[in-house]
Short mmCIF file of C-alpha atoms in Angstrom, two decimals:
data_model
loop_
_atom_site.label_atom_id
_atom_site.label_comp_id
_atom_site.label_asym_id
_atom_site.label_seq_id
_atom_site.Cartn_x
_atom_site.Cartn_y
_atom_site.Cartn_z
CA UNK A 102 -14.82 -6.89 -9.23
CA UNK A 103 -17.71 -8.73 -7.50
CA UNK A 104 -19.21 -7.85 -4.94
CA UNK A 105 -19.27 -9.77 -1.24
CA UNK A 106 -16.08 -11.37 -2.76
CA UNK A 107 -12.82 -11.78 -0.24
CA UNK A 108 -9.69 -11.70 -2.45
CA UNK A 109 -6.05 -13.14 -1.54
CA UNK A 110 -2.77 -12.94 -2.40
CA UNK A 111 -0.61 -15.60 -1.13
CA UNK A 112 3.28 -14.85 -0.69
CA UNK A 113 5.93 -16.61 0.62
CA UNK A 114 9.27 -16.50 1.72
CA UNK A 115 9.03 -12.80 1.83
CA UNK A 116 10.89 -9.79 3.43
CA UNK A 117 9.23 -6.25 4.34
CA UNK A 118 11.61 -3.87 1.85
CA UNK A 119 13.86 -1.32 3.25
CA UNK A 120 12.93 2.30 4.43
CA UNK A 121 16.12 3.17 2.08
CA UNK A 122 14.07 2.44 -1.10
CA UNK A 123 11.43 4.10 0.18
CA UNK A 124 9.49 1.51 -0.96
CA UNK A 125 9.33 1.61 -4.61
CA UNK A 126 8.76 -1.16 -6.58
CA UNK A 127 11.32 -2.97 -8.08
CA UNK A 128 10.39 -3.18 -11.60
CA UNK A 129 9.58 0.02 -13.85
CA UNK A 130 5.20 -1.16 -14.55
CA UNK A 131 3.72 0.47 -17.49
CA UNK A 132 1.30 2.38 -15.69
CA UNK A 133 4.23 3.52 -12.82
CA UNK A 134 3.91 7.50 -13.19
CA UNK A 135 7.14 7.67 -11.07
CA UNK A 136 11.12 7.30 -11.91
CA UNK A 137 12.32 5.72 -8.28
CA UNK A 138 12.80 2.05 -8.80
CA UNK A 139 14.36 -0.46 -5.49
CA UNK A 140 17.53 -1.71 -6.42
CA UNK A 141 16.45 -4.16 -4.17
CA UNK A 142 13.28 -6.68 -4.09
CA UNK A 143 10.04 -5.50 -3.56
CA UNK A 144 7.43 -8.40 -3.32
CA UNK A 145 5.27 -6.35 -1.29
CA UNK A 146 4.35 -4.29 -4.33
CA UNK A 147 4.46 -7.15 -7.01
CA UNK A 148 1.90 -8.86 -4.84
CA UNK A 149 -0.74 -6.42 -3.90
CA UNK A 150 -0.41 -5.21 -8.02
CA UNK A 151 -0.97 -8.94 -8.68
CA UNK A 152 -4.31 -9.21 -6.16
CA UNK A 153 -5.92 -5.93 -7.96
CA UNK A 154 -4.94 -7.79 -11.13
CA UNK A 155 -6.59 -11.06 -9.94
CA UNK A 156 -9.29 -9.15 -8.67
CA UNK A 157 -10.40 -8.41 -12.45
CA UNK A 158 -9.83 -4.42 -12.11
CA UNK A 159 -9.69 -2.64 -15.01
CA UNK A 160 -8.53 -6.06 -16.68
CA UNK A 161 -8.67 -4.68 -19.91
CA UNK A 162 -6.25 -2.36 -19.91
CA UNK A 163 -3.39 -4.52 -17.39
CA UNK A 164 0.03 -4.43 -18.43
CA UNK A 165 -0.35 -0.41 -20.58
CA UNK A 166 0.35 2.54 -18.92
CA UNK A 167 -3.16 3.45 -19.03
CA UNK A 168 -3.87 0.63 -16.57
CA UNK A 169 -6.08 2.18 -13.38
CA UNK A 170 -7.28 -0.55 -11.00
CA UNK A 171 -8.89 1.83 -9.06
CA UNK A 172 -10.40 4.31 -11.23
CA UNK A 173 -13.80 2.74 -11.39
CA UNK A 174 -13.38 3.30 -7.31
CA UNK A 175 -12.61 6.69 -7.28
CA UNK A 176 -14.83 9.52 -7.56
CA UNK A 177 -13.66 13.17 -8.76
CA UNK A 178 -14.65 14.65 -4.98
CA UNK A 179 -14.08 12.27 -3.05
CA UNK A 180 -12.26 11.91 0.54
CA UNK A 181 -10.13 8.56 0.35
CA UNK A 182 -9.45 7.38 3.71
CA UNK A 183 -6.61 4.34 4.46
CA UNK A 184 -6.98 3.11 7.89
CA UNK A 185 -3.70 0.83 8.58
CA UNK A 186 -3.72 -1.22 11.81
CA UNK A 187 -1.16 0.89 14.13
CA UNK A 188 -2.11 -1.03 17.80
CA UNK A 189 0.82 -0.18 19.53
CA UNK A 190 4.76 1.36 19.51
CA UNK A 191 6.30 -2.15 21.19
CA UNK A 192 5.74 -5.52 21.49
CA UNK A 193 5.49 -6.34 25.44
CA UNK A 194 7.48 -9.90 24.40
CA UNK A 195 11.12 -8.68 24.05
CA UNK A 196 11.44 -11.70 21.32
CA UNK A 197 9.20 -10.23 19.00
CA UNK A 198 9.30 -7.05 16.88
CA UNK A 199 6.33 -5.19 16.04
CA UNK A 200 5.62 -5.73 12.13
CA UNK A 201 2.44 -7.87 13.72
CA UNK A 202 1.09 -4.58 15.66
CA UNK A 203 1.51 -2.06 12.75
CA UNK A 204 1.02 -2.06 9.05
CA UNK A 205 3.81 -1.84 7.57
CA UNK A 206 4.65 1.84 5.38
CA UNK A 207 5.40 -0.76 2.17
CA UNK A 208 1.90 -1.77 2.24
CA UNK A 209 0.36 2.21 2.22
CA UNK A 210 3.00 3.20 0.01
CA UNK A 211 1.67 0.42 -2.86
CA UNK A 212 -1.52 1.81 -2.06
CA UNK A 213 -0.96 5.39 -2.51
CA UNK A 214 0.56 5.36 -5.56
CA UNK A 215 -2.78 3.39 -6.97
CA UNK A 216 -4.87 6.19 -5.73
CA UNK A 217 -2.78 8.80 -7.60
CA UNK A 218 -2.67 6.80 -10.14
CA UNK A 219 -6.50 6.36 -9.99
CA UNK A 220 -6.96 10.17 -9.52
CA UNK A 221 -4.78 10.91 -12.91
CA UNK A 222 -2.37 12.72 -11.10
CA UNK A 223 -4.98 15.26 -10.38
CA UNK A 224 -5.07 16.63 -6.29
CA UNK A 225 -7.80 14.85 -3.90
CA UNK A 226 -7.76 14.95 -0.17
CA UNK A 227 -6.04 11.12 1.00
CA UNK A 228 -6.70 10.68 5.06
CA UNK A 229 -4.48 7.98 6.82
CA UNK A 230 -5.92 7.09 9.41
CA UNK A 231 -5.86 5.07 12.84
CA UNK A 232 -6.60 4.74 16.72
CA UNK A 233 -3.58 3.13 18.39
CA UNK A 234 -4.51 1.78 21.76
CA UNK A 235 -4.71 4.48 24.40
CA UNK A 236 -1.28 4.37 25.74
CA UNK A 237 1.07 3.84 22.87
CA UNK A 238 2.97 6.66 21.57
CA UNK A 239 1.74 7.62 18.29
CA UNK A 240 5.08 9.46 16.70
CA UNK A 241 6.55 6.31 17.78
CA UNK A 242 4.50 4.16 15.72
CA UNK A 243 5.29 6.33 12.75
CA UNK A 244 8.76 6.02 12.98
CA UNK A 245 8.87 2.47 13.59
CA UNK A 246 6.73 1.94 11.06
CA UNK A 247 9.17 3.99 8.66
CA UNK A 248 5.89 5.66 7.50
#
């Protein structure tokens, strides 16, 4: 990975996955350390292992079950913090739902399971993270987040 670079991964025509699959990927990777697999869909996890693909991490070794896009990232001691965007528990325009005020728990999910998987299955202290705005109701925001 260079540095000062901006990465993207362009989808389209996608859905969020269910809270039923928990969000697990639906294809069995190499380097998955887990046996839960989606019976349904999961493009939210097929494209952000595609963008640290793209992004050249650990290129070598993409598509084994030693594959560990974050490794080089991840320090023995250290902290890892994810801070998702959680604004607010509702969307003042009734029309709307609230996927554009909160990240959604498919997104952190992909990402946790690259940290473990970065940390060798061996404990480390993960922080999520956030600062809704003053008013919103956090355990709300967890919920509807499905987090």
């Amino acid at each position: 990975m260079k540095e000062n670079q901006i990465y993207l991964e362009k989808l389209t025509n996608v859905a969020y996955p269910s809270k039923e699959q928990i969000f697990s990927p639906s294809e069995n990777y190499p380097e998955y350390p887990f046996e839960d697999i989606a019976n349904e869909k999961n493009d939210i996890y097929s494209g952000i292992r595609n963008l640290l693909f793209n992004m050249g991490l650990d290129k070598e070794n993409y598509g084994t079950k030693n594959w560990n896009p974050l490794g080089e990232l991840i320090n023995q001691d250290d902290k890892v913090v994810i801070k998702p965007n959680f604004v607010m528990d509702y969307n003042e325009d009734k029309n709307s739902n609230i996927e554009c005020l909160i990240t959604n728990a498919s997104i952190i999910r992909v990402v946790c399971d690259y940290l473990y998987i970065a940390r060798k299955e061996k404990e480390f202290e993960l922080i999520i993270a956030d600062s809704p705005l003053q008013f919103a109701k956090f355990d709300k925001i967890i919920t509807n987040s499905h987090l």
